[in-house]
PDB file of C-alpha atoms in Angstrom:
ATOM      1  CA  ARG A   1      24.357 -48.566 -74.453  1.00  0.00           C
ATOM      2  CA  ARG A   2      23.381 -45.667 -76.619  1.00  0.00           C
ATOM      3  CA  GLY A   3      19.938 -44.225 -75.730  1.00  0.00           C
ATOM      4  CA  SER A   4      19.788 -45.758 -72.246  1.00  0.00           C
ATOM      5  CA  THR A   5      20.230 -43.604 -69.143  1.00  0.00           C
ATOM      6  CA  SER A   6      21.424 -45.043 -65.826  1.00  0.00           C
ATOM      7  CA  PRO A   7      20.317 -43.302 -62.552  1.00  0.00           C
ATOM      8  CA  ALA A   8      23.827 -43.511 -61.226  1.00  0.00           C
ATOM      9  CA  SER A   9      25.251 -41.764 -64.256  1.00  0.00           C
ATOM     10  CA  THR A  10      22.651 -39.005 -64.307  1.00  0.00           C
ATOM     11  CA  THR A  11      24.110 -35.587 -63.345  1.00  0.00           C
ATOM     12  CA  THR A  12      22.071 -32.441 -62.825  1.00  0.00           C
ATOM     13  CA  ARG A  13      23.879 -29.268 -63.637  1.00  0.00           C
ATOM     14  CA  PRO A  14      22.653 -25.850 -62.487  1.00  0.00           C
ATOM     15  CA  ASN A  15      21.549 -23.470 -65.132  1.00  0.00           C
ATOM     16  CA  PRO A  16      24.418 -21.078 -65.598  1.00  0.00           C
ATOM     17  CA  VAL A  17      23.721 -17.446 -65.131  1.00  0.00           C
ATOM     18  CA  ALA A  18      25.298 -14.802 -67.216  1.00  0.00           C
ATOM     19  CA  PRO A  19      28.186 -12.876 -65.576  1.00  0.00           C
ATOM     20  CA  THR A  20      26.405  -9.585 -66.099  1.00  0.00           C
ATOM     21  CA  ALA A  21      23.429 -10.862 -64.108  1.00  0.00           C
ATOM     22  CA  TYR A  22      25.702 -11.819 -61.187  1.00  0.00           C
ATOM     23  CA  LYS A  23      27.241  -8.403 -61.199  1.00  0.00           C
ATOM     24  CA  SER A  24      23.834  -6.715 -61.046  1.00  0.00           C
ATOM     25  CA  MET A  25      22.732  -8.944 -58.196  1.00  0.00           C
ATOM     26  CA  LEU A  26      25.855  -8.177 -56.193  1.00  0.00           C
ATOM     27  CA  LEU A  27      25.437  -4.426 -56.614  1.00  0.00           C
ATOM     28  CA  LEU A  28      21.808  -4.559 -55.490  1.00  0.00           C
ATOM     29  CA  SER A  29      22.542  -6.776 -52.452  1.00  0.00           C
ATOM     30  CA  LEU A  30      25.453  -4.768 -51.002  1.00  0.00           C
ATOM     31  CA  PRO A  31      23.206  -2.596 -48.686  1.00  0.00           C
ATOM     32  CA  LEU A  32      21.698  -5.776 -47.208  1.00  0.00           C
ATOM     33  CA  PHE A  33      25.026  -7.403 -46.389  1.00  0.00           C
ATOM     34  CA  PRO A  34      27.444  -4.748 -45.095  1.00  0.00           C
ATOM     35  CA  SER A  35      29.968  -7.395 -44.043  1.00  0.00           C
ATOM     36  CA  GLY A  36      30.404  -8.560 -47.605  1.00  0.00           C
ATOM     37  CA  PHE A  37      30.100 -11.803 -49.474  1.00  0.00           C
ATOM     38  CA  VAL A  38      32.106 -15.021 -49.705  1.00  0.00           C
ATOM     39  CA  LEU A  39      32.354 -16.333 -53.145  1.00  0.00           C
ATOM     40  CA  LEU A  40      32.224 -20.124 -53.200  1.00  0.00           C
ATOM     41  CA  SER A  41      33.461 -22.062 -56.106  1.00  0.00           C
ATOM     42  CA  GLY A  42      30.895 -23.920 -58.053  1.00  0.00           C
ATOM     43  CA  GLY A  43      27.900 -21.936 -56.857  1.00  0.00           C
ATOM     44  CA  ALA A  44      26.295 -18.583 -56.302  1.00  0.00           C
ATOM     45  CA  PRO A  45      27.837 -16.005 -53.903  1.00  0.00           C
ATOM     46  CA  ARG A  46      26.717 -16.232 -50.254  1.00  0.00           C
ATOM     47  CA  SER A  47      26.856 -13.839 -47.324  1.00  0.00           C
ATOM     48  CA  SER A  48      29.525 -14.383 -44.708  1.00  0.00           C
ATOM     49  CA  LEU A  49      26.833 -14.066 -42.039  1.00  0.00           C
ATOM     50  CA  ALA A  50      24.700 -16.876 -43.438  1.00  0.00           C
ATOM     51  CA  PRO A  51      24.586 -20.109 -41.390  1.00  0.00           C
ATOM     52  CA  PRO A  52      26.424 -23.120 -42.736  1.00  0.00           C
ATOM     53  CA  ARG A  53      24.585 -25.646 -44.785  1.00  0.00           C
ATOM     54  CA  THR A  54      22.923 -28.571 -43.040  1.00  0.00           C
ATOM     55  CA  GLY A  55      25.268 -31.462 -42.663  1.00  0.00           C
ATOM     56  CA  ALA A  56      28.355 -29.364 -43.290  1.00  0.00           C
ATOM     57  CA  ALA A  57      31.502 -30.473 -41.466  1.00  0.00           C
ATOM     58  CA  LEU A  58      33.055 -28.194 -38.805  1.00  0.00           C
ATOM     59  CA  SER A  59      36.813 -28.207 -38.667  1.00  0.00           C
ATOM     60  CA  MET A  60      39.226 -26.366 -36.375  1.00  0.00           C
ATOM     61  CA  ARG A  61      42.938 -25.892 -36.376  1.00  0.00           C
ATOM     62  CA  ASP A  62      45.098 -28.272 -34.424  1.00  0.00           C
ATOM     63  CA  ASP A  63      46.345 -25.535 -32.056  1.00  0.00           C
ATOM     64  CA  GLN A  64      42.782 -24.545 -31.015  1.00  0.00           C
ATOM     65  CA  ALA A  65      41.007 -26.433 -28.172  1.00  0.00           C
ATOM     66  CA  THR A  66      37.350 -27.165 -28.669  1.00  0.00           C
ATOM     67  CA  ARG A  67      36.410 -25.839 -25.184  1.00  0.00           C
ATOM     68  CA  ASP A  68      38.008 -24.238 -22.121  1.00  0.00           C
ATOM     69  CA  ASP A  69      39.046 -26.236 -19.082  1.00  0.00           C
ATOM     70  CA  ALA A  70      36.124 -26.751 -16.670  1.00  0.00           C
ATOM     71  CA  PRO A  71      36.436 -24.357 -13.677  1.00  0.00           C
ATOM     72  CA  GLY A  72      36.511 -25.794 -10.175  1.00  0.00           C
ATOM     73  CA  GLN A  73      33.024 -26.293  -8.720  1.00  0.00           C
ATOM     74  CA  SER A  74      32.072 -26.781  -5.059  1.00  0.00           C
ATOM     75  CA  PHE A  75      28.768 -28.341  -4.124  1.00  0.00           C
ATOM     76  CA  ASP A  76      29.145 -27.811  -0.334  1.00  0.00           C
ATOM     77  CA  ASN A  77      30.415 -24.214  -0.313  1.00  0.00           C
ATOM     78  CA  ASP A  78      33.883 -25.503   0.578  1.00  0.00           C
ATOM     79  CA  MET A  79      32.606 -26.585   4.026  1.00  0.00           C
ATOM     80  CA  SER A  80      33.495 -30.259   3.792  1.00  0.00           C
ATOM     81  CA  GLY A  81      36.715 -29.821   5.743  1.00  0.00           C
ATOM     82  CA  TRP A  82      35.543 -27.117   8.137  1.00  0.00           C
ATOM     83  CA  LYS A  83      36.269 -27.432  11.850  1.00  0.00           C
ATOM     84  CA  PRO A  84      35.080 -25.085  14.598  1.00  0.00           C
ATOM     85  CA  PRO A  85      37.618 -22.748  16.193  1.00  0.00           C
ATOM     86  CA  GLY A  86      39.476 -24.274  19.117  1.00  0.00           C
ATOM     87  CA  GLY A  87      39.381 -27.821  17.823  1.00  0.00           C
ATOM     88  CA  GLY A  88      35.752 -28.469  18.784  1.00  0.00           C
ATOM     89  CA  GLY A  89      33.358 -30.661  16.938  1.00  0.00           C
ATOM     90  CA  GLY A  90      33.837 -34.176  15.796  1.00  0.00           C
ATOM     91  CA  GLY A  91      33.637 -37.162  18.064  1.00  0.00           C
ATOM     92  CA  GLY A  92      35.604 -38.540  20.941  1.00  0.00           C
ATOM     93  CA  HIS A  93      37.407 -40.941  18.635  1.00  0.00           C
ATOM     94  CA  GLY A  94      38.970 -38.014  16.800  1.00  0.00           C
ATOM     95  CA  LEU A  95      40.311 -36.648  20.079  1.00  0.00           C
ATOM     96  CA  GLY A  96      42.317 -39.670  21.062  1.00  0.00           C
ATOM     97  CA  GLY A  97      39.392 -41.303  22.835  1.00  0.00           C
ATOM     98  CA  ASP A  98      39.145 -38.499  25.410  1.00  0.00           C
ATOM     99  CA  THR A  99      35.532 -37.361  25.229  1.00  0.00           C
ATOM    100  CA  SER A 100      36.115 -34.705  27.902  1.00  0.00           C
ATOM    101  CA  LYS A 101      37.817 -32.610  25.228  1.00  0.00           C
ATOM    102  CA  PHE A 102      34.653 -32.632  23.157  1.00  0.00           C
ATOM    103  CA  THR A 103      32.941 -29.227  22.980  1.00  0.00           C
ATOM    104  CA  THR A 104      29.629 -28.457  21.323  1.00  0.00           C
ATOM    105  CA  THR A 105      28.923 -25.524  19.063  1.00  0.00           C
ATOM    106  CA  ASP A 106      25.129 -25.448  19.626  1.00  0.00           C
ATOM    107  CA  SER A 107      23.040 -23.870  22.343  1.00  0.00           C
ATOM    108  CA  PRO A 108      21.503 -26.747  24.308  1.00  0.00           C
ATOM    109  CA  ASP A 109      17.767 -27.170  24.577  1.00  0.00           C
ATOM    110  CA  PHE A 110      17.998 -29.424  27.630  1.00  0.00           C
ATOM    111  CA  LEU A 111      18.804 -28.965  31.305  1.00  0.00           C
ATOM    112  CA  PRO A 112      22.424 -28.177  32.132  1.00  0.00           C
ATOM    113  CA  GLU A 113      24.722 -30.886  33.415  1.00  0.00           C
ATOM    114  CA  GLU A 114      24.392 -31.526  37.135  1.00  0.00           C
ATOM    115  CA  GLY A 115      27.202 -29.961  39.127  1.00  0.00           C
ATOM    116  CA  SER A 116      28.130 -27.477  36.425  1.00  0.00           C
ATOM    117  CA  GLU A 117      28.149 -23.706  36.774  1.00  0.00           C
ATOM    118  CA  GLU A 118      25.136 -23.493  34.497  1.00  0.00           C
ATOM    119  CA  ALA A 119      23.204 -25.821  36.798  1.00  0.00           C
ATOM    120  CA  LYS A 120      24.002 -23.603  39.793  1.00  0.00           C
ATOM    121  CA  LEU A 121      22.680 -20.547  37.985  1.00  0.00           C
ATOM    122  CA  ALA A 122      19.538 -22.358  36.864  1.00  0.00           C
ATOM    123  CA  SER A 123      18.769 -23.740  40.329  1.00  0.00           C
ATOM    124  CA  GLY A 124      18.765 -20.226  41.794  1.00  0.00           C
ATOM    125  CA  ILE A 125      15.747 -19.137  39.677  1.00  0.00           C
ATOM    126  CA  SER A 126      12.344 -20.625  40.443  1.00  0.00           C
ATOM    127  CA  TYR A 127       9.152 -20.350  38.364  1.00  0.00           C
ATOM    128  CA  THR A 128       7.531 -18.572  41.330  1.00  0.00           C
ATOM    129  CA  ASP A 129      10.151 -15.842  41.511  1.00  0.00           C
ATOM    130  CA  GLY A 130       8.732 -12.444  40.680  1.00  0.00           C
ATOM    131  CA  MET A 131       5.088 -13.468  40.871  1.00  0.00           C
ATOM    132  CA  MET A 132       4.303 -11.033  43.691  1.00  0.00           C
ATOM    133  CA  GLY A 133       6.399  -8.237  42.238  1.00  0.00           C
ATOM    134  CA  SER A 134       9.042  -6.248  44.014  1.00  0.00           C
ATOM    135  CA  GLN A 135       6.719  -5.468  46.958  1.00  0.00           C
ATOM    136  CA  ALA A 136       7.009  -9.054  48.225  1.00  0.00           C
ATOM    137  CA  ASP A 137      10.759  -8.889  48.594  1.00  0.00           C
ATOM    138  CA  PRO A 138      11.489  -9.059  52.375  1.00  0.00           C
ATOM    139  CA  ASN A 139      14.890  -7.474  51.834  1.00  0.00           C
ATOM    140  CA  ARG A 140      13.492  -4.497  50.007  1.00  0.00           C
ATOM    141  CA  LYS A 141      14.119  -1.175  51.669  1.00  0.00           C
ATOM    142  CA  LYS A 142      10.894   0.375  52.858  1.00  0.00           C
ATOM    143  CA  SER A 143      10.058   3.978  52.139  1.00  0.00           C
ATOM    144  CA  THR A 144       9.333   5.893  55.304  1.00  0.00           C
ATOM    145  CA  GLY A 145       9.320   9.435  54.021  1.00  0.00           C
ATOM    146  CA  PRO A 146       6.811  11.988  55.348  1.00  0.00           C
ATOM    147  CA  GLU A 147       5.224  12.236  51.933  1.00  0.00           C
ATOM    148  CA  LEU A 148       3.855   8.682  52.299  1.00  0.00           C
ATOM    149  CA  ALA A 149       2.526   8.990  55.819  1.00  0.00           C
ATOM    150  CA  GLY A 150      -1.232   8.464  55.761  1.00  0.00           C
ATOM    151  CA  ALA A 151      -1.362   8.125  51.967  1.00  0.00           C
ATOM    152  CA  LEU A 152      -3.045   4.726  52.172  1.00  0.00           C
ATOM    153  CA  ASP A 153      -5.096   5.312  55.280  1.00  0.00           C
ATOM    154  CA  SER A 154      -8.833   4.888  54.723  1.00  0.00           C
ATOM    155  CA  ASP A 155     -11.368   7.410  55.889  1.00  0.00           C
ATOM    156  CA  PRO A 156     -14.268   5.680  57.662  1.00  0.00           C
ATOM    157  CA  ASP A 157     -16.535   8.639  57.010  1.00  0.00           C
ATOM    158  CA  ILE A 158     -18.484   8.203  53.769  1.00  0.00           C
ATOM    159  CA  TYR A 159     -18.930  11.434  51.887  1.00  0.00           C
ATOM    160  CA  VAL A 160     -22.463  12.109  50.781  1.00  0.00           C
ATOM    161  CA  PRO A 161     -22.907  15.103  48.486  1.00  0.00           C
ATOM    162  CA  GLU A 162     -25.454  17.641  49.522  1.00  0.00           C
ATOM    163  CA  VAL A 163     -28.714  17.450  47.624  1.00  0.00           C
ATOM    164  CA  GLU A 164     -29.797  20.778  46.257  1.00  0.00           C
ATOM    165  CA  GLU A 165     -33.191  21.716  47.585  1.00  0.00           C
ATOM    166  CA  VAL A 166     -35.712  22.820  44.999  1.00  0.00           C
ATOM    167  CA  VAL A 167     -37.748  25.774  46.183  1.00  0.00           C
ATOM    168  CA  ALA A 168     -41.081  26.153  44.453  1.00  0.00           C
ATOM    169  CA  ASP A 169     -42.056  29.538  43.076  1.00  0.00           C
ATOM    170  CA  SER A 170     -45.839  29.732  43.412  1.00  0.00           C
ATOM    171  CA  SER A 171     -45.964  32.763  41.147  1.00  0.00           C
ATOM    172  CA  LEU A 172     -45.387  30.408  38.194  1.00  0.00           C
ATOM    173  CA  PHE A 173     -48.537  28.435  38.935  1.00  0.00           C
ATOM    174  CA  VAL A 174     -50.443  30.254  36.210  1.00  0.00           C
ATOM    175  CA  LEU A 175     -51.970  28.817  33.049  1.00  0.00           C
ATOM    176  CA  PRO A 176     -50.275  29.972  29.840  1.00  0.00           C
ATOM    177  CA  GLU A 177     -52.045  31.547  26.912  1.00  0.00           C
ATOM    178  CA  ALA A 178     -54.109  29.228  24.737  1.00  0.00           C
ATOM    179  CA  SER A 179     -52.136  27.544  21.945  1.00  0.00           C
ATOM    180  CA  TRP A 180     -52.326  24.523  19.689  1.00  0.00           C
ATOM    181  CA  LYS A 181     -51.869  21.337  21.751  1.00  0.00           C
ATOM    182  CA  LEU A 182     -50.882  18.279  19.775  1.00  0.00           C
ATOM    183  CA  SER A 183     -51.907  15.961  22.607  1.00  0.00           C
ATOM    184  CA  LYS A 184     -55.480  17.274  22.473  1.00  0.00           C
ATOM    185  CA  MET A 185     -55.534  18.293  18.787  1.00  0.00           C
ATOM    186  CA  GLU A 186     -57.098  21.596  19.676  1.00  0.00           C
ATOM    187  CA  VAL A 187     -56.305  25.061  20.938  1.00  0.00           C
ATOM    188  CA  SER A 188     -56.217  24.966  24.727  1.00  0.00           C
ATOM    189  CA  GLN A 189     -54.422  26.264  27.812  1.00  0.00           C
ATOM    190  CA  THR A 190     -53.834  22.757  29.180  1.00  0.00           C
ATOM    191  CA  ASP A 191     -51.990  19.780  27.723  1.00  0.00           C
ATOM    192  CA  GLU A 192     -54.334  17.126  29.093  1.00  0.00           C
ATOM    193  CA  ASP A 193     -57.673  16.902  30.897  1.00  0.00           C
ATOM    194  CA  LEU A 194     -58.027  14.391  33.754  1.00  0.00           C
ATOM    195  CA  GLU A 195     -61.128  13.272  35.634  1.00  0.00           C
ATOM    196  CA  PHE A 196     -61.887  10.967  38.567  1.00  0.00           C
ATOM    197  CA  SER A 197     -64.580  10.478  41.210  1.00  0.00           C
ATOM    198  CA  CYS A 198     -64.496  10.384  44.988  1.00  0.00           C
ATOM    199  CA  SER A 199     -66.715  10.413  48.056  1.00  0.00           C
ATOM    200  CA  ALA A 200     -67.630  13.822  49.394  1.00  0.00           C
ATOM    201  CA  THR A 201     -66.706  12.711  52.900  1.00  0.00           C
ATOM    202  CA  GLU A 202     -63.734  10.428  52.299  1.00  0.00           C
ATOM    203  CA  GLY A 203     -62.108  12.041  49.264  1.00  0.00           C
ATOM    204  CA  GLY A 204     -59.923  10.284  46.700  1.00  0.00           C
ATOM    205  CA  ALA A 205     -56.667  10.406  44.756  1.00  0.00           C
ATOM    206  CA  MET A 206     -55.256   9.647  41.328  1.00  0.00           C
ATOM    207  CA  LYS A 207     -51.748   9.296  39.911  1.00  0.00           C
ATOM    208  CA  VAL A 208     -50.453  11.471  37.081  1.00  0.00           C
ATOM    209  CA  ASP A 209     -47.479  10.325  34.981  1.00  0.00           C
ATOM    210  CA  VAL A 210     -45.384  13.079  33.430  1.00  0.00           C
ATOM    211  CA  LYS A 211     -43.064  11.916  30.628  1.00  0.00           C
ATOM    212  CA  PRO A 212     -39.559  13.428  30.539  1.00  0.00           C
ATOM    213  CA  VAL A 213     -38.887  15.609  27.511  1.00  0.00           C
ATOM    214  CA  CYS A 214     -35.420  17.052  28.189  1.00  0.00           C
ATOM    215  CA  MET A 215     -32.010  15.559  27.410  1.00  0.00           C
ATOM    216  CA  THR A 216     -30.749  16.075  30.967  1.00  0.00           C
ATOM    217  CA  PHE A 217     -32.042  15.562  34.484  1.00  0.00           C
ATOM    218  CA  GLU A 218     -34.236  18.530  35.302  1.00  0.00           C
ATOM    219  CA  ASP A 219     -35.553  19.912  38.577  1.00  0.00           C
ATOM    220  CA  TYR A 220     -39.291  20.361  38.806  1.00  0.00           C
ATOM    221  CA  TYR A 221     -41.971  21.596  41.172  1.00  0.00           C
ATOM    222  CA  CYS A 222     -45.717  21.497  40.834  1.00  0.00           C
ATOM    223  CA  GLY A 223     -48.876  22.954  42.365  1.00  0.00           C
ATOM    224  CA  PHE A 224     -52.357  24.228  41.594  1.00  0.00           C
ATOM    225  CA  THR A 225     -53.357  27.638  40.348  1.00  0.00           C
ATOM    226  CA  SER A 226     -54.912  30.101  42.745  1.00  0.00           C
ATOM    227  CA  ASP A 227     -58.336  29.750  41.127  1.00  0.00           C
ATOM    228  CA  SER A 228     -58.384  25.956  41.632  1.00  0.00           C
ATOM    229  CA  HIS A 229     -60.689  24.372  44.224  1.00  0.00           C
ATOM    230  CA  PRO A 230     -58.938  24.283  47.646  1.00  0.00           C
ATOM    231  CA  ALA A 231     -59.729  20.560  48.000  1.00  0.00           C
ATOM    232  CA  PHE A 232     -56.825  19.682  45.666  1.00  0.00           C
ATOM    233  CA  SER A 233     -53.218  18.968  46.652  1.00  0.00           C
ATOM    234  CA  VAL A 234     -50.261  17.208  45.007  1.00  0.00           C
ATOM    235  CA  SER A 235     -47.290  15.206  46.286  1.00  0.00           C
ATOM    236  CA  PRO A 236     -44.391  15.215  45.857  1.00  0.00           C
ATOM    237  CA  ASP A 237     -44.453  18.852  44.970  1.00  0.00           C
ATOM    238  CA  ALA A 238     -40.732  19.030  43.942  1.00  0.00           C
ATOM    239  CA  GLY A 239     -37.928  16.760  42.765  1.00  0.00           C
ATOM    240  CA  LYS A 240     -35.737  15.832  39.827  1.00  0.00           C
ATOM    241  CA  MET A 241     -37.052  14.547  36.544  1.00  0.00           C
ATOM    242  CA  GLU A 242     -35.484  11.796  34.446  1.00  0.00           C
ATOM    243  CA  ARG A 243     -33.960  12.316  31.015  1.00  0.00           C
ATOM    244  CA  ARG A 244     -35.796  11.787  27.752  1.00  0.00           C
ATOM    245  CA  ASN A 245     -36.840   8.167  27.116  1.00  0.00           C
ATOM    246  CA  GLY A 246     -36.453   7.485  30.837  1.00  0.00           C
ATOM    247  CA  PRO A 247     -39.220   6.461  33.223  1.00  0.00           C
ATOM    248  CA  PRO A 248     -41.961   9.056  33.789  1.00  0.00           C
ATOM    249  CA  THR A 249     -42.231  11.116  36.929  1.00  0.00           C
ATOM    250  CA  THR A 250     -45.328  10.155  38.913  1.00  0.00           C
ATOM    251  CA  VAL A 251     -47.131  12.592  41.176  1.00  0.00           C
ATOM    252  CA  THR A 252     -50.285  11.928  43.215  1.00  0.00           C
ATOM    253  CA  VAL A 253     -53.221  14.337  43.043  1.00  0.00           C
ATOM    254  CA  THR A 254     -55.481  14.195  46.124  1.00  0.00           C
ATOM    255  CA  CYS A 255     -58.946  15.668  46.493  1.00  0.00           C
ATOM    256  CA  ASN A 256     -60.471  16.127  49.965  1.00  0.00           C
ATOM    257  CA  PRO A 257     -63.887  17.712  49.390  1.00  0.00           C
ATOM    258  CA  LYS A 258     -64.726  17.904  53.123  1.00  0.00           C
ATOM    259  CA  GLY A 259     -68.399  17.450  52.376  1.00  0.00           C
ATOM    260  CA  ALA A 260     -68.468  19.460  49.129  1.00  0.00           C
ATOM    261  CA  SER A 261     -70.200  17.753  46.268  1.00  0.00           C
ATOM    262  CA  GLY A 262     -70.366  18.232  42.525  1.00  0.00           C
ATOM    263  CA  ALA A 263     -67.662  18.739  39.927  1.00  0.00           C
ATOM    264  CA  LEU A 264     -64.595  20.145  41.616  1.00  0.00           C
ATOM    265  CA  VAL A 265     -62.048  21.586  39.170  1.00  0.00           C
ATOM    266  CA  GLY A 266     -58.369  22.311  39.671  1.00  0.00           C
ATOM    267  CA  TYR A 267     -55.474  23.257  37.339  1.00  0.00           C
ATOM    268  CA  LEU A 268     -52.220  21.429  37.987  1.00  0.00           C
ATOM    269  CA  CYS A 269     -49.005  23.132  36.874  1.00  0.00           C
ATOM    270  CA  PHE A 270     -45.870  20.952  36.402  1.00  0.00           C
ATOM    271  CA  ILE A 271     -43.066  23.506  36.151  1.00  0.00           C
ATOM    272  CA  LEU A 272     -39.476  22.983  34.936  1.00  0.00           C
ATOM    273  CA  PRO A 273     -37.718  26.126  36.191  1.00  0.00           C
ATOM    274  CA  GLU A 274     -34.668  25.671  33.924  1.00  0.00           C
ATOM    275  CA  GLU A 275     -36.752  24.718  30.873  1.00  0.00           C
ATOM    276  CA  ARG A 276     -40.021  26.551  31.312  1.00  0.00           C
ATOM    277  CA  ASP A 277     -41.059  26.019  27.690  1.00  0.00           C
ATOM    278  CA  PHE A 278     -41.362  22.292  28.456  1.00  0.00           C
ATOM    279  CA  SER A 279     -43.638  22.724  31.467  1.00  0.00           C
ATOM    280  CA  THR A 280     -46.977  20.885  31.318  1.00  0.00           C
ATOM    281  CA  PHE A 281     -50.442  21.862  32.580  1.00  0.00           C
ATOM    282  CA  TYR A 282     -53.427  19.686  33.470  1.00  0.00           C
ATOM    283  CA  LYS A 283     -57.110  20.274  34.103  1.00  0.00           C
ATOM    284  CA  VAL A 284     -58.246  17.958  36.900  1.00  0.00           C
ATOM    285  CA  THR A 285     -61.960  17.374  37.551  1.00  0.00           C
ATOM    286  CA  CYS A 286     -63.143  15.439  40.605  1.00  0.00           C
ATOM    287  CA  ASN A 287     -66.762  14.360  40.743  1.00  0.00           C
ATOM    288  CA  SER A 288     -67.591  14.438  44.433  1.00  0.00           C
ATOM    289  CA  ARG A 289     -70.680  12.507  45.560  1.00  0.00           C
TER     290      ARG A 289
END
């Protein structure tokens, strides 16, 4: 029918392009496609590297296979038919029913078979063997050389080192020059002043603690100056002092007035002969009544 258009009969034709335009496009596109173009009939030129259109059919020649033959694959590393050397392994049924021919390929984790050579070797080793060392072996050859004679003999005599005797030098029983004393917070010849009372007929005593100030054990001796009252004495007058931060050394100062009364004064000198700068001096006053 003239003037009516059926959808089935409708055909869309591409807009033709002039030949000169195609030629210009090809010249401009050559650097982008070095492998060249494939000219298809009924359409624009396409590159030979372009993928095929969607839905296009793939065809091959009859003498070409679509894929290579699948190579042989082994999922058990070709161990399915493995047998141990010497015909071991397997069961007794595979050996004609004779299980005595069966041999194992593993190291056993159980006791060896009774009566076997392995059992004899195992029975000769006990868990107590070697506990006492090689000295307990009764068959061991004893050493009797002269170099061992008396090596282990004990000496009943106990060695006691000799104690060095400290000899006091009375010439050092002298008060030093006056200097600043931190213990008294004043300038003085003594480090500390001590005082006690006693009976004029019975006398008395007091203890003096001297703190250690040196890093090592130090010898000491002590006594009174020559201008001190003769009623004073000290004991012990010599010994060894402890190290710093150790317990103090205690000496006992005794006053025996023998009837004298009043304030009796004495100057105690505690001397460290190896460290004289750390010696200490005391003024001792005894009120005798």
